[in-house]
Short mmCIF file of C-alpha atoms and ligand atoms in Angstrom, two decimals:
data_model
loop_
_atom_site.label_atom_id
_atom_site.label_comp_id
_atom_site.label_asym_id
_atom_site.label_seq_id
_atom_site.Cartn_x
_atom_site.Cartn_y
_atom_site.Cartn_z
CA UNK A 98 122.52 103.03 74.29
CA UNK A 99 122.64 99.27 73.74
CA UNK A 100 119.89 97.47 71.95
CA UNK A 101 117.45 95.43 74.02
CA UNK A 102 118.18 91.69 73.45
CA UNK A 103 114.74 90.56 74.66
CA UNK A 104 111.28 91.82 73.88
CA UNK A 105 109.37 93.10 76.90
CA UNK A 106 105.81 91.77 77.00
CA UNK A 107 103.21 94.38 77.73
CA UNK A 108 99.76 94.19 79.31
CA UNK A 109 97.44 92.39 78.52
CA UNK A 110 99.85 89.66 77.32
CA UNK A 111 98.65 86.54 79.22
CA UNK A 112 102.22 85.53 80.22
CA UNK A 113 102.19 88.44 82.67
CA UNK A 114 99.46 86.63 84.64
CA UNK A 115 101.36 83.33 84.84
CA UNK A 116 102.78 82.16 88.13
CA UNK A 117 106.46 81.47 87.46
CA UNK A 118 107.98 78.14 88.50
CA UNK A 119 111.03 77.61 90.72
CA UNK A 120 114.30 76.97 88.91
CA UNK A 121 115.38 73.42 89.83
CA UNK A 122 118.96 73.69 88.63
CA UNK A 123 120.93 76.77 87.65
CA UNK A 124 122.62 76.11 84.31
CA UNK A 125 124.21 78.12 81.49
CA UNK A 126 120.73 78.51 80.09
CA UNK A 127 119.58 80.46 83.16
CA UNK A 128 122.83 82.45 83.25
CA UNK A 129 122.39 83.45 79.60
CA UNK A 130 118.78 84.47 80.27
CA UNK A 131 119.93 86.56 83.28
CA UNK A 132 122.56 88.37 81.18
CA UNK A 133 120.01 89.13 78.48
CA UNK A 134 117.53 90.33 81.13
CA UNK A 135 120.14 92.68 82.61
CA UNK A 136 120.88 94.17 79.18
CA UNK A 137 117.17 94.48 78.44
CA UNK A 138 116.51 96.21 81.78
CA UNK A 139 119.34 98.69 81.25
CA UNK A 140 118.43 99.35 77.60
CA UNK A 141 114.90 100.25 78.72
CA UNK A 142 115.97 102.32 81.76
CA UNK A 143 114.17 99.99 84.14
CA UNK A 144 115.19 99.37 87.74
CA UNK A 145 113.94 95.81 87.66
CA UNK A 146 112.84 93.06 85.33
CA UNK A 147 111.20 89.68 85.98
CA UNK A 148 111.51 86.68 83.64
CA UNK A 149 107.74 86.62 83.10
CA UNK A 150 108.08 90.07 81.51
CA UNK A 151 110.20 88.57 78.75
CA UNK A 152 107.87 85.59 78.35
CA UNK A 153 109.71 83.06 80.54
CA UNK A 154 107.73 81.63 83.47
CA UNK A 155 110.76 80.97 85.71
CA UNK A 156 111.40 82.57 89.11
CA UNK A 157 114.24 84.85 88.04
CA UNK A 158 114.52 88.61 88.45
CA UNK A 159 117.15 91.30 88.06
CA UNK A 160 117.20 94.70 89.76
CA UNK A 161 119.40 97.78 89.65
CA UNK A 162 118.29 100.89 91.52
CA UNK A 163 121.61 102.64 91.03
CA UNK A 164 123.69 101.02 93.82
CA UNK A 165 124.64 97.82 92.09
CA UNK A 166 123.09 95.02 90.16
CA UNK A 167 121.16 92.22 91.87
CA UNK A 168 120.32 88.93 90.19
CA UNK A 169 117.92 86.62 92.02
CA UNK A 170 116.80 83.09 91.30
CA UNK A 171 113.87 81.72 93.35
CA UNK A 172 113.68 84.80 95.59
CA UNK A 173 111.75 84.49 98.88
CA UNK A 174 111.10 87.37 101.28
CA UNK A 175 111.92 86.26 104.82
CA UNK A 176 111.06 89.42 106.70
CA UNK A 177 109.53 92.83 106.01
CA UNK A 178 109.79 96.03 108.05
CA UNK A 179 108.21 99.47 107.87
CA UNK A 180 106.07 100.86 105.09
CA UNK A 181 106.34 103.54 102.46
CA UNK A 182 104.11 104.88 99.73
CA UNK A 183 105.45 105.65 96.27
CA UNK A 184 104.17 105.93 92.71
CA UNK A 185 105.48 103.05 90.61
CA UNK A 186 105.74 102.48 86.91
CA UNK A 187 106.25 99.19 85.10
CA UNK A 188 107.98 98.37 81.81
CA UNK A 189 105.04 96.10 80.99
CA UNK A 190 102.52 98.92 81.54
CA UNK A 191 104.26 101.92 80.03
CA UNK A 192 101.33 104.34 80.38
CA UNK A 193 100.43 103.65 84.03
CA UNK A 194 101.68 104.96 87.36
CA UNK A 195 100.19 103.53 90.53
CA UNK A 196 100.79 104.59 94.11
CA UNK A 197 101.65 101.47 96.13
CA UNK A 198 102.40 100.92 99.80
CA UNK A 199 105.24 98.47 100.29
CA UNK A 200 107.61 97.43 103.04
CA UNK A 201 110.52 99.86 103.47
CA UNK A 202 113.04 97.16 104.43
CA UNK A 203 113.27 93.47 103.82
CA UNK A 204 115.37 90.40 104.09
CA UNK A 205 115.35 88.26 100.95
CA UNK A 206 116.79 84.82 100.31
CA UNK A 207 117.62 83.64 96.78
CA UNK A 208 119.97 81.54 94.68
CA UNK A 209 122.85 83.31 92.98
CA UNK A 210 124.10 82.48 89.48
CA UNK A 211 126.11 79.56 90.84
CA UNK A 212 123.04 78.12 92.52
CA UNK A 213 124.23 79.11 96.00
CA UNK A 214 121.64 80.31 98.52
CA UNK A 215 122.29 83.87 99.66
CA UNK A 216 120.44 86.30 101.93
CA UNK A 217 120.44 90.07 101.64
CA UNK A 218 118.98 92.87 103.73
CA UNK A 219 117.77 95.73 101.57
CA UNK A 220 115.94 99.00 102.06
CA UNK A 221 114.52 101.89 100.11
CA UNK A 222 114.07 101.81 96.35
CA UNK A 223 115.88 98.51 95.79
CA UNK A 224 113.69 96.80 98.44
CA UNK A 225 110.65 98.17 96.60
CA UNK A 226 111.99 96.85 93.29
CA UNK A 227 112.42 93.36 94.79
CA UNK A 228 108.77 93.38 95.95
CA UNK A 229 107.58 94.62 92.54
CA UNK A 230 109.51 91.86 90.71
CA UNK A 231 108.33 89.10 93.08
CA UNK A 232 104.78 90.30 92.37
CA UNK A 233 105.51 89.75 88.66
CA UNK A 234 106.69 86.19 89.39
CA UNK A 235 103.29 85.61 91.02
CA UNK A 236 101.39 87.09 88.08
CA UNK A 237 100.55 90.27 89.98
CA UNK A 238 100.70 93.71 88.34
CA UNK A 239 100.66 97.30 89.63
CA UNK A 240 97.04 97.81 88.54
CA UNK A 241 96.00 95.09 90.98
CA UNK A 242 96.69 97.60 93.77
CA UNK A 243 94.14 100.06 92.41
CA UNK A 244 90.71 100.27 93.97
CA UNK A 245 88.17 98.48 91.76
CA UNK A 246 86.57 101.65 90.39
CA UNK A 247 89.91 102.87 89.09
CA UNK A 248 90.46 99.56 87.32
CA UNK A 249 87.06 99.83 85.63
CA UNK A 250 87.19 103.58 84.99
CA UNK A 251 90.89 104.40 84.73
CA UNK A 252 90.33 108.14 84.29
CA UNK A 253 88.54 108.72 87.60
CA UNK A 254 90.56 110.84 89.98
CA UNK A 255 93.57 111.03 87.70
CA UNK A 256 95.18 113.94 86.03
CA UNK A 257 94.18 113.66 82.38
CA UNK A 258 97.48 114.59 80.79
CA UNK A 259 99.57 111.62 81.99
CA UNK A 260 99.80 110.00 78.57
ZN1 LIG B 596 106.83 95.72 86.45
#
């Protein structure tokens, strides 16, 4: 297993609540960051990683749900279809699992590593990962989907042996 080149910030690091800014121009700097993010994601067995999770407030995310790597700069969801419920984890919140309803299919537009706008239609786990990472770029975390009483009293209604 390769070493993780970047340190993953964990909750409650304030950078996780920052709204990331659009990348104006894709340069070698962004490409290097993307490569490091991919290695970091794989080294930590994640299926997605957003730049805010490594302390960079830029709209960049990488995802790999097993059917190929996706690298997205300035991703925007154009259309969503269907809904599914699944328990999600997050590399920035290692001890939490939260059940979240998300769109089952989506169409997403983004810049590739050359700065070219591309659109992809995705479904299933990879579509879920895209939505999770875009949440990160907006400063939103999986615990934000919990009802308020579970945020205040995390043990209510949960199996006690999770950690
Ligand atoms: Zn996450």
